[in-house]
Amino acid sequence: MKKVETVKKSLRDYEALISAEKIEEIESLSRELKGARVLHINATAYGGGVAEILHTLVPLMNDAGLVADWAVIEAPGEFFELTKRMHNALQGKDDKMNKEDKELFLRVTRENAQRYSFGAYDYVIIHDPQPVGLPEFVDFGEARLVWRCHIDTSSPNMDFWSFLNNHLGYYDAGVFTLRDYAKDGISINNIVEIPPSIDPLSNKNRALRDDELKLAMKKLRVDVGRPIISQVSRFDPWKDPMGVVDVYRVLKEEFKGLQLLMIGAMASDDPEGWEIYDDLLRYAGTDYDIKVLSNFHGVAEIEVNAAQRISNVVLQKSIREGFALTMSEAMWKKTPVIGGNVGGIPLQVKHGVNGYLVNSIEETAEYTAKLLRDKELAREFGEKGHEIVKEHFLVTRHLVDYMRLFKSL
Amino acid sequence: MKKVETVKKSLRDYEALISAEKIEEIESLSRELKGARVLHINATAYGGGVAEILHTLVPLMNDAGLVADWAVIEAPGEFFELTKRMHNALQGKDDKMNKEDKELFLRVTRENAQRYSFGAYDYVIIHDPQPVGLPEFVDFGEARLVWRCHIDTSSPNMDFWSFLNNHLGYYDAGVFTLRDYAKDGISINNIVEIPPSIDPLSNKNRALRDDELKLAMKKLRVDVGRPIISQVSRFDPWKDPMGVVDVYRVLKEEFKGLQLLMIGAMASDDPEGWEIYDDLLRYAGTDYDIKVLSNFHGVAEIEVNAAQRISNVVLQKSIREGFALTMSEAMWKKTPVIGGNVGGIPLQVKHGVNGYLVNSIEETAEYTAKLLRDKELAREFGEKGHEIVKEHFLVTRHLVDYMRLFKSL
């Protein structure tokens, strides 16, 4: 186990972006929790949404007057292969946790526990399954223990779930993105819902300078004189990328100049991801108004930011979904959104207020057309979406939720 | 500069694969050159054809009784950016070598020269442009100096060529893949032609066990009950991948079950390569009898080996080409080949003997059809191709050429 260094961040920088009430609430909670010692433990310092949020949350907790640390566990590659399988199995994938798997998991947990030497804390937040077994082997003293689960464990593979649930009895609270994601019979009594959040000052969400926007548009190869719809998400069948192409094809009849941007992050060690990517390109065929882009094309945070800004409508046509922060990202940029009526999407997208919830290709095409035709409606939805994110989905709200949770324990 | 470790290899392992005369010739040259000290210097120990061949040639030189070492230069990333530009410019790409470029090149050369501490050699072989300037700054004593150029410098960008040629006066011999690749007016008097070679014992070329072949075919997703044609090469416009798809489409009329395998290595930092890859997939569309595969799909040396073995015909429909060892690789596996009539291809492919040389899509389709129809002709071409490689393009011939060159200096 080793500590992660973070870059200092200041709450003052967020003040212009949030409401006066939120600022007051943070200040009040800060006074009550001043000096409280907090330790976050997760599996990795870089890569993935959990590391991304901790790089912001941990510095902000410190700026709010708490003493927050962050540590990651250390393990050999085969442990992460196992926890990747565990991740999939907890979301329902068929698999079997054999004796060797269990031994490996416990061995790595014990080894990390033996190397624990960070002293005493008031609150220890353990993220996701990888470090879940630590409380059995580490003496955390008087600390209140929180398990922060970022995945949907409502219909898990029972083999993996039983193993996991055996470790949950140590925890004083279980935090889920949605309350429904906690499985019935979970060995934690106190289940708390804390949705994720976006950082409005990150490269993915901050305002862009003109030169940045210009360069990004070049990389995205879009013609801003013509309408643009986009979907930003992994190339994954549950995100229905082919369905999005079908929607585009229906719309292309009426909107001759329409462009579709499909942006996803790719990993070199993910053959399944490549298969979807390849299928998508083949399905798009030689229609170059469909742009399929990834990190391998030099598309990174600023380009995603720009894509969400310049799009007339941002889609997330998921059939199954965790939370889909891409909706909040687009909403923050005042872009109207259309999302599948699944997972965390209905929490963010209010049908007919800041976007539409859809269940089919036909509905998606119909509502997208409505927003492409009616600029005033699109503008209004965009404003509404921004307000919703400002109130509910910024990292400052996330910070407040954690501080409230600490107070309650 | 630092030395590269290689794995021991034994000439005895090659004896069953080559002719008795070749074995005798190696033995005779070994006696004459016994104890001769040889140093190879290049830019990298892994990645690229030069490193690949040195990992075989250097151990074989040692096994032949010479004392062969291998060293690579060390340099910051910007140096390799520059030498990549230099590589392209020497092949004719428009570019300008400015003052900073020249200073960087000389600074890195001097720094490597200062760290030179490997003692005395009889023969120093410097590969490609990256280390070309070393003789100006290193005292190589009595050593005979050879510049081994692996690229076609016949019509270079003159700016880069002049800079390079200024460093060539130190060399006793210049070795090119084809004599024609040396530019007129080069400052080396003694120009020698040594074609490249393949290692028949490498994973790319050795015989495969049944279980290896089976697994590889699964990864390649081919149905061996139906005809297969393939092209193995980088996704590069000069290799005319779209033209290969056109050839397949012409043939598909007559050969309903035909499958096309397009295999190429991809780099995550090569956006231009991605563009060709994407274009190729879009052009292939939803015809899944066209299989486009890369390292990102788990296709590596053994899968390439299998593809060249199970194909009815292997194509290399290049419009411009260096040497195209993919032809020799396929020929070694007794597969008939069809190649563009450019670069090193006519050295390997004898029209109407072991394959065909072609200049158009129509010709390629016509000759491929001929070989698909006439199994006996295909078998005969395959046998002939194997004999040509055995005589001219195995690493043992390459070793002999180097030893002959040393003797002549």
Short mmCIF file of N, CA and C in Angstrom, two decimals, chain A residues 147-208:
data_model
loop_
_atom_site.label_atom_id
_atom_site.label_comp_id
_atom_site.label_asym_id
_atom_site.label_seq_id
_atom_site.Cartn_x
_atom_site.Cartn_y
_atom_site.Cartn_z
N TRP A 147 -17.74 1.60 2.99
CA TRP A 147 -17.45 0.96 1.70
C TRP A 147 -18.16 1.75 0.62
N ARG A 148 -17.37 2.29 -0.31
CA ARG A 148 -17.92 3.09 -1.39
C ARG A 148 -17.93 2.22 -2.64
N CYS A 149 -19.11 1.80 -3.05
CA CYS A 149 -19.23 0.91 -4.20
C CYS A 149 -19.66 1.71 -5.42
N HIS A 150 -18.86 1.65 -6.48
CA HIS A 150 -19.16 2.43 -7.68
C HIS A 150 -19.87 1.61 -8.75
N ILE A 151 -20.18 0.34 -8.44
CA ILE A 151 -20.83 -0.48 -9.46
C ILE A 151 -22.21 -0.96 -9.02
N ASP A 152 -22.95 -1.44 -10.03
CA ASP A 152 -24.32 -1.91 -9.79
C ASP A 152 -24.26 -3.37 -9.38
N THR A 153 -24.48 -3.65 -8.09
CA THR A 153 -24.40 -5.03 -7.60
C THR A 153 -25.80 -5.59 -7.33
N SER A 154 -26.83 -5.04 -7.98
CA SER A 154 -28.19 -5.45 -7.64
C SER A 154 -28.52 -6.88 -8.09
N SER A 155 -27.92 -7.34 -9.21
CA SER A 155 -28.18 -8.73 -9.65
C SER A 155 -26.85 -9.42 -9.92
N PRO A 156 -26.09 -9.66 -8.88
CA PRO A 156 -24.73 -10.15 -9.09
C PRO A 156 -24.66 -11.64 -9.32
N ASN A 157 -23.55 -12.10 -9.80
CA ASN A 157 -23.17 -13.51 -9.77
C ASN A 157 -23.02 -13.89 -8.30
N MET A 158 -23.76 -14.89 -7.85
CA MET A 158 -23.85 -15.15 -6.41
C MET A 158 -22.55 -15.68 -5.81
N ASP A 159 -21.77 -16.35 -6.64
CA ASP A 159 -20.50 -16.91 -6.20
C ASP A 159 -19.58 -15.78 -5.71
N PHE A 160 -19.43 -14.77 -6.53
CA PHE A 160 -18.57 -13.63 -6.19
C PHE A 160 -19.22 -12.78 -5.11
N TRP A 161 -20.55 -12.63 -5.20
CA TRP A 161 -21.23 -11.78 -4.23
C TRP A 161 -21.09 -12.33 -2.80
N SER A 162 -21.25 -13.66 -2.66
CA SER A 162 -21.15 -14.27 -1.32
C SER A 162 -19.78 -13.99 -0.73
N PHE A 163 -18.76 -14.19 -1.55
CA PHE A 163 -17.39 -13.94 -1.09
C PHE A 163 -17.25 -12.48 -0.63
N LEU A 164 -17.74 -11.56 -1.46
CA LEU A 164 -17.63 -10.14 -1.15
C LEU A 164 -18.41 -9.78 0.11
N ASN A 165 -19.65 -10.26 0.15
CA ASN A 165 -20.54 -9.88 1.25
C ASN A 165 -19.99 -10.35 2.60
N ASN A 166 -19.21 -11.44 2.59
CA ASN A 166 -18.57 -11.92 3.82
C ASN A 166 -17.62 -10.88 4.41
N HIS A 167 -17.14 -9.97 3.58
CA HIS A 167 -16.20 -8.94 4.05
C HIS A 167 -16.89 -7.65 4.45
N LEU A 168 -18.21 -7.56 4.23
CA LEU A 168 -18.88 -6.27 4.40
C LEU A 168 -19.35 -6.02 5.83
N GLY A 169 -19.34 -7.05 6.66
CA GLY A 169 -19.83 -6.90 8.03
C GLY A 169 -19.03 -5.89 8.86
N TYR A 170 -17.83 -5.59 8.45
CA TYR A 170 -16.97 -4.66 9.19
C TYR A 170 -17.37 -3.19 9.00
N TYR A 171 -18.18 -2.90 7.99
CA TYR A 171 -18.41 -1.51 7.60
C TYR A 171 -19.58 -0.86 8.33
N ASP A 172 -19.39 0.43 8.63
CA ASP A 172 -20.43 1.22 9.29
C ASP A 172 -21.41 1.82 8.30
N ALA A 173 -21.00 1.92 7.05
CA ALA A 173 -21.91 2.45 6.03
C ALA A 173 -21.49 1.91 4.67
N GLY A 174 -22.48 1.76 3.80
CA GLY A 174 -22.23 1.38 2.41
C GLY A 174 -22.78 2.48 1.52
N VAL A 175 -21.92 3.03 0.67
CA VAL A 175 -22.35 4.13 -0.20
C VAL A 175 -22.48 3.61 -1.62
N PHE A 176 -23.64 3.83 -2.22
CA PHE A 176 -23.89 3.42 -3.60
C PHE A 176 -24.30 4.63 -4.43
N THR A 177 -24.01 4.54 -5.72
CA THR A 177 -24.37 5.58 -6.68
C THR A 177 -25.89 5.75 -6.72
N LEU A 178 -26.58 4.62 -6.73
CA LEU A 178 -28.03 4.60 -6.60
C LEU A 178 -28.37 3.60 -5.50
N ARG A 179 -29.33 3.91 -4.69
CA ARG A 179 -29.69 3.00 -3.59
C ARG A 179 -30.00 1.59 -4.13
N ASP A 180 -30.64 1.53 -5.33
CA ASP A 180 -31.01 0.24 -5.92
C ASP A 180 -29.83 -0.64 -6.27
N TYR A 181 -28.64 -0.07 -6.32
CA TYR A 181 -27.47 -0.86 -6.72
C TYR A 181 -27.00 -1.78 -5.59
N ALA A 182 -27.50 -1.58 -4.37
CA ALA A 182 -27.13 -2.46 -3.26
C ALA A 182 -28.02 -3.70 -3.31
N LYS A 183 -27.41 -4.86 -3.20
CA LYS A 183 -28.19 -6.09 -3.26
C LYS A 183 -28.95 -6.30 -1.95
N ASP A 184 -30.18 -6.83 -2.07
CA ASP A 184 -30.92 -7.23 -0.87
C ASP A 184 -30.08 -8.21 -0.07
N GLY A 185 -30.10 -8.09 1.24
CA GLY A 185 -29.36 -9.03 2.08
C GLY A 185 -27.91 -8.65 2.29
N ILE A 186 -27.51 -7.46 1.84
CA ILE A 186 -26.13 -6.99 2.02
C ILE A 186 -25.83 -6.86 3.52
N SER A 187 -24.62 -7.23 3.91
CA SER A 187 -24.24 -7.24 5.34
C SER A 187 -23.86 -5.86 5.88
N ILE A 188 -24.37 -4.80 5.29
CA ILE A 188 -24.17 -3.46 5.84
C ILE A 188 -25.57 -2.91 6.12
N ASN A 189 -25.82 -2.42 7.33
CA ASN A 189 -27.16 -1.93 7.66
C ASN A 189 -27.44 -0.56 7.08
N ASN A 190 -26.41 0.28 7.13
CA ASN A 190 -26.59 1.68 6.78
C ASN A 190 -26.21 1.94 5.32
N ILE A 191 -27.21 1.95 4.42
CA ILE A 191 -26.93 2.16 2.98
C ILE A 191 -27.26 3.62 2.63
N VAL A 192 -26.30 4.29 2.01
CA VAL A 192 -26.44 5.71 1.68
C VAL A 192 -26.28 5.88 0.18
N GLU A 193 -27.10 6.75 -0.40
CA GLU A 193 -26.99 7.01 -1.85
C GLU A 193 -26.20 8.29 -2.07
N ILE A 194 -25.10 8.19 -2.80
CA ILE A 194 -24.35 9.40 -3.22
C ILE A 194 -24.05 9.27 -4.71
N PRO A 195 -24.73 10.05 -5.54
CA PRO A 195 -24.44 9.98 -6.98
C PRO A 195 -23.06 10.54 -7.26
N PRO A 196 -22.49 10.18 -8.39
CA PRO A 196 -21.17 10.74 -8.75
C PRO A 196 -21.30 12.20 -9.18
N SER A 197 -20.23 12.77 -9.65
CA SER A 197 -20.23 14.21 -9.96
C SER A 197 -19.18 14.52 -11.02
N ILE A 198 -19.24 15.71 -11.54
CA ILE A 198 -18.21 16.16 -12.49
C ILE A 198 -17.47 17.34 -11.89
N ASP A 199 -16.24 17.52 -12.33
CA ASP A 199 -15.43 18.65 -11.88
C ASP A 199 -15.51 19.76 -12.93
N PRO A 200 -16.17 20.87 -12.63
CA PRO A 200 -16.38 21.90 -13.65
C PRO A 200 -15.08 22.62 -14.05
N LEU A 201 -14.01 22.38 -13.30
CA LEU A 201 -12.73 23.04 -13.63
C LEU A 201 -11.75 22.10 -14.33
N SER A 202 -12.15 20.86 -14.55
CA SER A 202 -11.24 19.93 -15.23
C SER A 202 -11.18 20.26 -16.73
N ASN A 203 -10.18 19.71 -17.40
CA ASN A 203 -10.07 19.94 -18.84
C ASN A 203 -11.28 19.42 -19.60
N LYS A 204 -11.98 18.46 -19.03
CA LYS A 204 -13.13 17.91 -19.73
C LYS A 204 -14.34 18.83 -19.63
N ASN A 205 -14.34 19.72 -18.64
CA ASN A 205 -15.56 20.50 -18.40
C ASN A 205 -15.38 22.01 -18.36
N ARG A 206 -14.15 22.50 -18.18
CA ARG A 206 -13.94 23.94 -18.04
C ARG A 206 -14.24 24.67 -19.36
N ALA A 207 -14.44 25.97 -19.28
CA ALA A 207 -14.61 26.79 -20.47
C ALA A 207 -13.35 26.69 -21.32
N LEU A 208 -13.52 26.69 -22.64
CA LEU A 208 -12.37 26.61 -23.53
C LEU A 208 -12.10 27.95 -24.19
#
